Short mmCIF file of C-alpha atoms and ligand atoms in Angstrom, two decimals:
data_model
loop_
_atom_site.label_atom_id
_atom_site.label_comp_id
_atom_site.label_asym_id
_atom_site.label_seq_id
_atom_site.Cartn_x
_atom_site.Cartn_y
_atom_site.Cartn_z
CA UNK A 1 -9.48 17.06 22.49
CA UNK A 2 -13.74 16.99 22.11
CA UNK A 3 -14.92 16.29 18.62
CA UNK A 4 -16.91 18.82 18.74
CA UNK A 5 -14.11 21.39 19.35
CA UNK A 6 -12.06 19.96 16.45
CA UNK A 7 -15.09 20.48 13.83
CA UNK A 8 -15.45 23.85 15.26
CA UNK A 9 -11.59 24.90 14.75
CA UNK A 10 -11.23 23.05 11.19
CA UNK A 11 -14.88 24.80 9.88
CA UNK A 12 -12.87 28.07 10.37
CA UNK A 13 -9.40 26.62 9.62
CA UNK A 14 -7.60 27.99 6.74
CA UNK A 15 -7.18 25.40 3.36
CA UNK A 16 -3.94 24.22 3.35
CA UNK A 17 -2.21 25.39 -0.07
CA UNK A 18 -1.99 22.82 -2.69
CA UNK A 19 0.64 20.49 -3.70
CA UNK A 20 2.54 18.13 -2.02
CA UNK A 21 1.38 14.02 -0.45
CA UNK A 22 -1.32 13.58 2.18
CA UNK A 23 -0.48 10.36 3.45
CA UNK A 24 -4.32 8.87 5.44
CA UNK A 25 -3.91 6.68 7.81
CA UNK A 26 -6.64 3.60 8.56
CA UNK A 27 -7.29 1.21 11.17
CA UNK A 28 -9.71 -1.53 11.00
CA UNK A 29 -12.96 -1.06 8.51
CA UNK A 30 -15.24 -2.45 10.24
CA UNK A 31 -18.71 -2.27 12.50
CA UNK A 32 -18.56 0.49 14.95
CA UNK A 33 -17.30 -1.80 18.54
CA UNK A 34 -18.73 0.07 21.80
CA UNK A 35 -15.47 -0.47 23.16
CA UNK A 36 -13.75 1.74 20.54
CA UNK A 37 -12.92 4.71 22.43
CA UNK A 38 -10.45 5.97 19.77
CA UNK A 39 -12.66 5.48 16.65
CA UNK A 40 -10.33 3.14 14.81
CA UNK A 41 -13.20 1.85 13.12
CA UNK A 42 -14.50 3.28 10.01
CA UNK A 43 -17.30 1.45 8.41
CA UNK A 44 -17.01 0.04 5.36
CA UNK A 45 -19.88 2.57 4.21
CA UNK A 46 -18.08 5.29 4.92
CA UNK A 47 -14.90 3.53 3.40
CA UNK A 48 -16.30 3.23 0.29
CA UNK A 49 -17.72 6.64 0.62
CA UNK A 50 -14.55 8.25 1.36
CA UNK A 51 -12.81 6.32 -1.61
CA UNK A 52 -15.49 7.44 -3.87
CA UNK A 53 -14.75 10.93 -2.69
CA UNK A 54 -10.85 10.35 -3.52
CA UNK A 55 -11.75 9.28 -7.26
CA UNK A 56 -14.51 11.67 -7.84
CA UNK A 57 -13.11 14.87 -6.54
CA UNK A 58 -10.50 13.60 -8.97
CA UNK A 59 -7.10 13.36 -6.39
CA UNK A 60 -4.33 11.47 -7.27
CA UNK A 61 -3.82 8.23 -5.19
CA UNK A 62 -0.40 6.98 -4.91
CA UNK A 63 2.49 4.80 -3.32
CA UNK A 64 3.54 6.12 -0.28
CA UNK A 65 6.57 6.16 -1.76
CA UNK A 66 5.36 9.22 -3.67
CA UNK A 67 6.42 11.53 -0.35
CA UNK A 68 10.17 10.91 -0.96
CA UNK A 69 9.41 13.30 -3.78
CA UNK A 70 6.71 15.07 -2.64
CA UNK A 71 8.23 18.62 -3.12
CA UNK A 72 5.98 20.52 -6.17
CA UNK A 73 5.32 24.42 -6.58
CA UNK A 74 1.91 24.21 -8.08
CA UNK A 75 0.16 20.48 -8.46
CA UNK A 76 -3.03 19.38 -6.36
CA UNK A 77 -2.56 17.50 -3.62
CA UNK A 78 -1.75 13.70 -4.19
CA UNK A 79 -2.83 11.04 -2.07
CA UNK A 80 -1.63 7.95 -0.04
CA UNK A 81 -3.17 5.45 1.75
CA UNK A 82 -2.12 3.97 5.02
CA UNK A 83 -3.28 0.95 7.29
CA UNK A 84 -1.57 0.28 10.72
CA UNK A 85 -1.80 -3.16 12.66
CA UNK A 86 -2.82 -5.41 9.84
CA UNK A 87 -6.68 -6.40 11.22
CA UNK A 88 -8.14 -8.98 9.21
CA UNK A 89 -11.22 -6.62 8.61
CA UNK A 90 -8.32 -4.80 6.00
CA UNK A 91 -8.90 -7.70 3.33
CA UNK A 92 -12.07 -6.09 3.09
CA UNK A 93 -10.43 -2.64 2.11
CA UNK A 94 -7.48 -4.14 -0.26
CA UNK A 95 -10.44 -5.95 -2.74
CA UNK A 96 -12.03 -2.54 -2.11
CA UNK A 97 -9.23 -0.59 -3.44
CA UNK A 98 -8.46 -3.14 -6.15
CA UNK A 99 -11.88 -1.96 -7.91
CA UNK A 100 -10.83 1.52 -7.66
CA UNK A 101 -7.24 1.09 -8.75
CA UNK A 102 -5.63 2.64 -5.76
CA UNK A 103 -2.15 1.74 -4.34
CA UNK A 104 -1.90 1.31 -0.50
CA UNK A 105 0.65 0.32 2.21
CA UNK A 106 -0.26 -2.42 4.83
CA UNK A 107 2.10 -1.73 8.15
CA UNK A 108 2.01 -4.94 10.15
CA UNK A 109 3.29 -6.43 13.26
CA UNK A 110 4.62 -9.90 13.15
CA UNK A 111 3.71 -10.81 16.48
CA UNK A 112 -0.02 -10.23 15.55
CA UNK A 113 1.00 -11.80 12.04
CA UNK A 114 1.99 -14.89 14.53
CA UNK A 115 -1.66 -14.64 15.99
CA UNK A 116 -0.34 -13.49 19.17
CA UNK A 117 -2.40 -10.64 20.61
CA UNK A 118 -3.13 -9.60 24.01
CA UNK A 119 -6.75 -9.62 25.38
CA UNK A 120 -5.91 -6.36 27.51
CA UNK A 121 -5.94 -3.91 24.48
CA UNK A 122 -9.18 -3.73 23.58
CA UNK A 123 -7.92 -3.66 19.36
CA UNK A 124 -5.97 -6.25 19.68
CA UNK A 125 -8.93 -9.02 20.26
CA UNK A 126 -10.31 -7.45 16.57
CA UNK A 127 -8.57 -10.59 14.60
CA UNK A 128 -5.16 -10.37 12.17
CA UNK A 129 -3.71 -11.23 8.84
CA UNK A 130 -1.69 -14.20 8.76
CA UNK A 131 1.56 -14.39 7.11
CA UNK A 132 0.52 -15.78 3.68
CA UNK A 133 -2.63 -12.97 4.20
CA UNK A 134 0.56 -10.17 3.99
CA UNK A 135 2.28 -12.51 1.18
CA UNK A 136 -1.31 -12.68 -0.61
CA UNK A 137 -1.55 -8.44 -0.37
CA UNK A 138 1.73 -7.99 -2.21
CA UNK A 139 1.00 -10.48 -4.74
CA UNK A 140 -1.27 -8.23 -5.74
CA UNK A 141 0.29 -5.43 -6.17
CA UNK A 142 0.24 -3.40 -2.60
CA UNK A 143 3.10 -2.48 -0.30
CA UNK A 144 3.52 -4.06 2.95
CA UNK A 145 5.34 -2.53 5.81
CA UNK A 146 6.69 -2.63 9.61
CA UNK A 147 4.97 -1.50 11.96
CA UNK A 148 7.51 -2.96 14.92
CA UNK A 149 8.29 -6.82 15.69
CA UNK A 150 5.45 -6.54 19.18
CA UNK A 151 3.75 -3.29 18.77
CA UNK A 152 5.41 -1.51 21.85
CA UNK A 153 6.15 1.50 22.65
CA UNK A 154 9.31 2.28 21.18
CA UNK A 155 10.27 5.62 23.72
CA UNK A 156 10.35 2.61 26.30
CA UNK A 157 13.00 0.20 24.34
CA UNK A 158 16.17 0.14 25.52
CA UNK A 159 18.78 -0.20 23.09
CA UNK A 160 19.01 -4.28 21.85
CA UNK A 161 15.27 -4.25 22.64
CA UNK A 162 15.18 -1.30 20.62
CA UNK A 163 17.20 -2.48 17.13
CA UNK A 164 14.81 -6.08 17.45
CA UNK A 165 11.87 -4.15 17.22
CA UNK A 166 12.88 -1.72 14.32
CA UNK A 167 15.67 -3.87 12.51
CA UNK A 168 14.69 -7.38 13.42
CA UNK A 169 11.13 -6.27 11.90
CA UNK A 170 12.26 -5.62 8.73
CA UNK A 171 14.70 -8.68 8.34
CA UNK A 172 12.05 -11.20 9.05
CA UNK A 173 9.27 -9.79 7.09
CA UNK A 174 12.01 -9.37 4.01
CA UNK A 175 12.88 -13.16 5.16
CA UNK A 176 9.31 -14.47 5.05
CA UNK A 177 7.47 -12.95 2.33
CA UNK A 178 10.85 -12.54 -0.56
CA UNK A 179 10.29 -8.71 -0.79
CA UNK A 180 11.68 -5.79 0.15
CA UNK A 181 10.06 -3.83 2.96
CA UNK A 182 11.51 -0.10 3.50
CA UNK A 183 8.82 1.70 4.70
CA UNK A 184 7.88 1.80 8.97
CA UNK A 185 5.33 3.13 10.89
CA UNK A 186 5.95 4.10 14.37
CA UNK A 187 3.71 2.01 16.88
CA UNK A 188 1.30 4.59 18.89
CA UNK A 189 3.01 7.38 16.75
CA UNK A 190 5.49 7.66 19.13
CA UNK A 191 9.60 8.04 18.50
CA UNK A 192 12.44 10.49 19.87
CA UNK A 193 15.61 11.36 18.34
CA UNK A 194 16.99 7.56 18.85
CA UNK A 195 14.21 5.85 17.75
CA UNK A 196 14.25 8.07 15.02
CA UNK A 197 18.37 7.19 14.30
CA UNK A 198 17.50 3.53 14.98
CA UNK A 199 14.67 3.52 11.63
CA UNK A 200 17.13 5.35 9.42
CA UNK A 201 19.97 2.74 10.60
CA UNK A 202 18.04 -0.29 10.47
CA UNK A 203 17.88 0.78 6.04
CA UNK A 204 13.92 1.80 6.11
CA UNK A 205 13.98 4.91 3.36
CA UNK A 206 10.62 6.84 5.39
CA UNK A 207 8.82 6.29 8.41
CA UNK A 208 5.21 7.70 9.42
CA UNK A 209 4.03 9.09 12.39
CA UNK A 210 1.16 9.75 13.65
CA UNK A 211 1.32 13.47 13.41
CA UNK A 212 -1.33 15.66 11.12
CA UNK A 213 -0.28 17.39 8.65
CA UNK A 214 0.91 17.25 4.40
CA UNK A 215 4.13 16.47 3.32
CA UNK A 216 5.96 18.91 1.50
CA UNK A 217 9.55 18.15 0.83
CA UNK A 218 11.68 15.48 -0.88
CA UNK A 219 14.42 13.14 0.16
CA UNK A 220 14.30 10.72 3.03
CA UNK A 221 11.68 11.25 6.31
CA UNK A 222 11.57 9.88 9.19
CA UNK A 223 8.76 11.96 10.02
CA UNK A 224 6.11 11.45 7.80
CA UNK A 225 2.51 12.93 8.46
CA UNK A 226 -0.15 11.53 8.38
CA UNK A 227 -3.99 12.10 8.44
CA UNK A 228 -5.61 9.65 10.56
CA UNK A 229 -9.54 9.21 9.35
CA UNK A 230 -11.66 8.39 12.54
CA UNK A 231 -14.79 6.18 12.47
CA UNK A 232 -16.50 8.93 13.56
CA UNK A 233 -15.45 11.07 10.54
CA UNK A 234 -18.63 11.98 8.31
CA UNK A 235 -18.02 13.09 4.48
CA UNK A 236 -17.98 16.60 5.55
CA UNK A 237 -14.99 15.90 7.85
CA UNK A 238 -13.31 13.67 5.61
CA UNK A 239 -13.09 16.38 2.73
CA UNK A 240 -12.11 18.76 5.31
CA UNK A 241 -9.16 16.92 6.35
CA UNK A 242 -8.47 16.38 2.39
CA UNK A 243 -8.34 20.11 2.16
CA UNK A 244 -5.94 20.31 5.28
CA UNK A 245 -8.55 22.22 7.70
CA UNK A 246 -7.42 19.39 10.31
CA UNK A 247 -3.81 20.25 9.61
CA UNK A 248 -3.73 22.60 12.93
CA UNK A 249 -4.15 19.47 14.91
CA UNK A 250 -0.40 18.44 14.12
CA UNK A 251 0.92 21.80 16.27
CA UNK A 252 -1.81 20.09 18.96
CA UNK A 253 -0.29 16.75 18.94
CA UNK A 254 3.06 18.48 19.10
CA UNK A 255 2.71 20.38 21.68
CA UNK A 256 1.02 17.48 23.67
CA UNK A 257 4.69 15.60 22.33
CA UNK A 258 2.65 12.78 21.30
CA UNK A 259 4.31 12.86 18.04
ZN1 ZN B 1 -0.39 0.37 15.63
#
C-alpha cells in the first residue's frame, strides 16, 4: 500500500486503548541502500531517536517474554523490541540499547549465522552475525531466537522439510550457544495452521508474525504482533505506531493473508 496512503489513514486512525505489549520489529540499522525497496533500514539516527522516544515518553521496555502475560485492564502500553535476520549492522543497536537499559530479542537464521547467504535477495548481501556474535549477545544479557534453519518460506515446506526448519532450528542453536531458545519468528511473516502446529510442537512457548497490531492476552501465542518500524518512518510516524494509529494495517495484511 503507498506511504502516503498509510500516513493519511493512521493521522485519522483512532488511538488504540492502553495496556497490553507492543512487540517492534527491526531489520538492519543501517545507511539507507537504494536497493531497499522494503525500508528495512532504519538509520542509526533515527534508531537512537526512536529509543530516546521509548525512554522519554516514559514506556516500559521489556522481554518479549512479557506478551505471555500481556493481559492488563488499565496499565500503559509496555514495550518489546524485535530484530529479524541477525545483520551484523545489529551489534550497532545491542551496545545501543545497552546504554539505555533495554531488553531485546535477536531472531537469527543459522544458515546466515554459517555465512551462507544468497546474492539474489538483495538483504541478504547486507553481512551477518557469526555464531560466537549470537553467543557474545546473550552473554550480555539479551535473548536470542529462531528465525528458521534457511530463511524459507515456511507455507512451501513440506512436512520433514518443515520440522528441520522449525525444530532442527531450535536444537542447534540450544546445541551451540548452551541456552535455551523458545521464542520464533516466522520467516517473511508467513505460517498456516501447520506451520503454526509445527512451532508449538517443536517446544517454542510464542512465535511472532509479521502482522500489526498490540497484544492483549496471556498464555501461549503463536501469533504474536508485531509493529514493524520502516526506514522510512520519521518521529511523527514512529509515535503514531506507539499509539496504535498503524494498528488498522493488521486487518490490511490480513485480508491480503500475508499474515
Ligand atoms: Zn527474516
Amino acid at each position: 500500500m503507498k506511504r502516503v496512503l498509510s500516513r493519511t489513514i493512521a493521522h485519522i486512525a483512532p488511538r488504540a486503548s492502553v495496556g497490553g505489549v507492543r512487540v517492534l520489529m527491526y531489520h538492519a540499522i543501517d545507511d539507507p541502500d537504494p536497493s531497499d525497496s522494503m525500508a528495512l533500514r532504519v538509520s542509526q539516527q533515527r534508531f537512537l531517536e526512536q529509543m530516546t522516544v521509548l525512554r522519554d515518553e516514559g514506556y516500559g521496555v521489556v522481554p518479549l517474554r512479557a506478551v505471555l502475560d500481556a493481559h492488563e485492564e488499565n496499565g500503559r502500553t509496555r514495550v518489546a523490541i524485535t530484530f529479524d535476520d541477525g545483520y551484523r549492522s545489529q551489534e550497532w543497536a545491542a551496545a545501543l540499547l545497552r546504554d539505555f537499559g533495554f531488553p531485546a530479542t535477536f531472531f537469527v537464521v543459522p544458515r546466515f549465522l554459517d555465512g551462507v547467504t544468497s546474492a539474489k535477495t538483495y538483504s541478504e548481501t547486507w553481512g551477518h552475525l557469526g555464531w560466537s556474535d549470537a553467543a557474545a549477545l546473550m552473554d550480555e544479557g539479551f535473548d536470542v531466537g529462531a528465525h528458521s534453519m534457511t530463511h524459507p518460506d515456511l507455507k512451501t515446506c513440506a512436512g520433514v522439510r518443515l520440522d528441520e526448519e522449525v525444530s532442527g532450528a531450535r536444537t542447534l542453536l540450544e546445541q551451540r550457544l548452551g541456552r535455551s531458545v523458545p521464542h520464533f519468528s516466522y520467516p517473511y511473516g508467513r505460517y498456516d495452521e501447520r506451520v503454526r502446529m509445527a512451532v508449538e510442537r517443536a517446544g517454542y512457548q510464542l512465535a511472532c508474525t509479521s502482522r500489526h497490531g498490540l497484544n492483549q492476552s496471556s498464555g501461549p501465542s503463536y501469533t504474536v504482533n508485531r509493529t514493524e518500524v520502516y526506514g522510512t518512518d520519521d518521529r511523527r510516524d514512529f509515535v503514531r505506531k506507539l499509539q496504535g494509529q498503524y494498528d488498522w494495517l493488521g486487518y490490511w495484511h490480513h485480508l491480503r493473508r500475508t499474515s
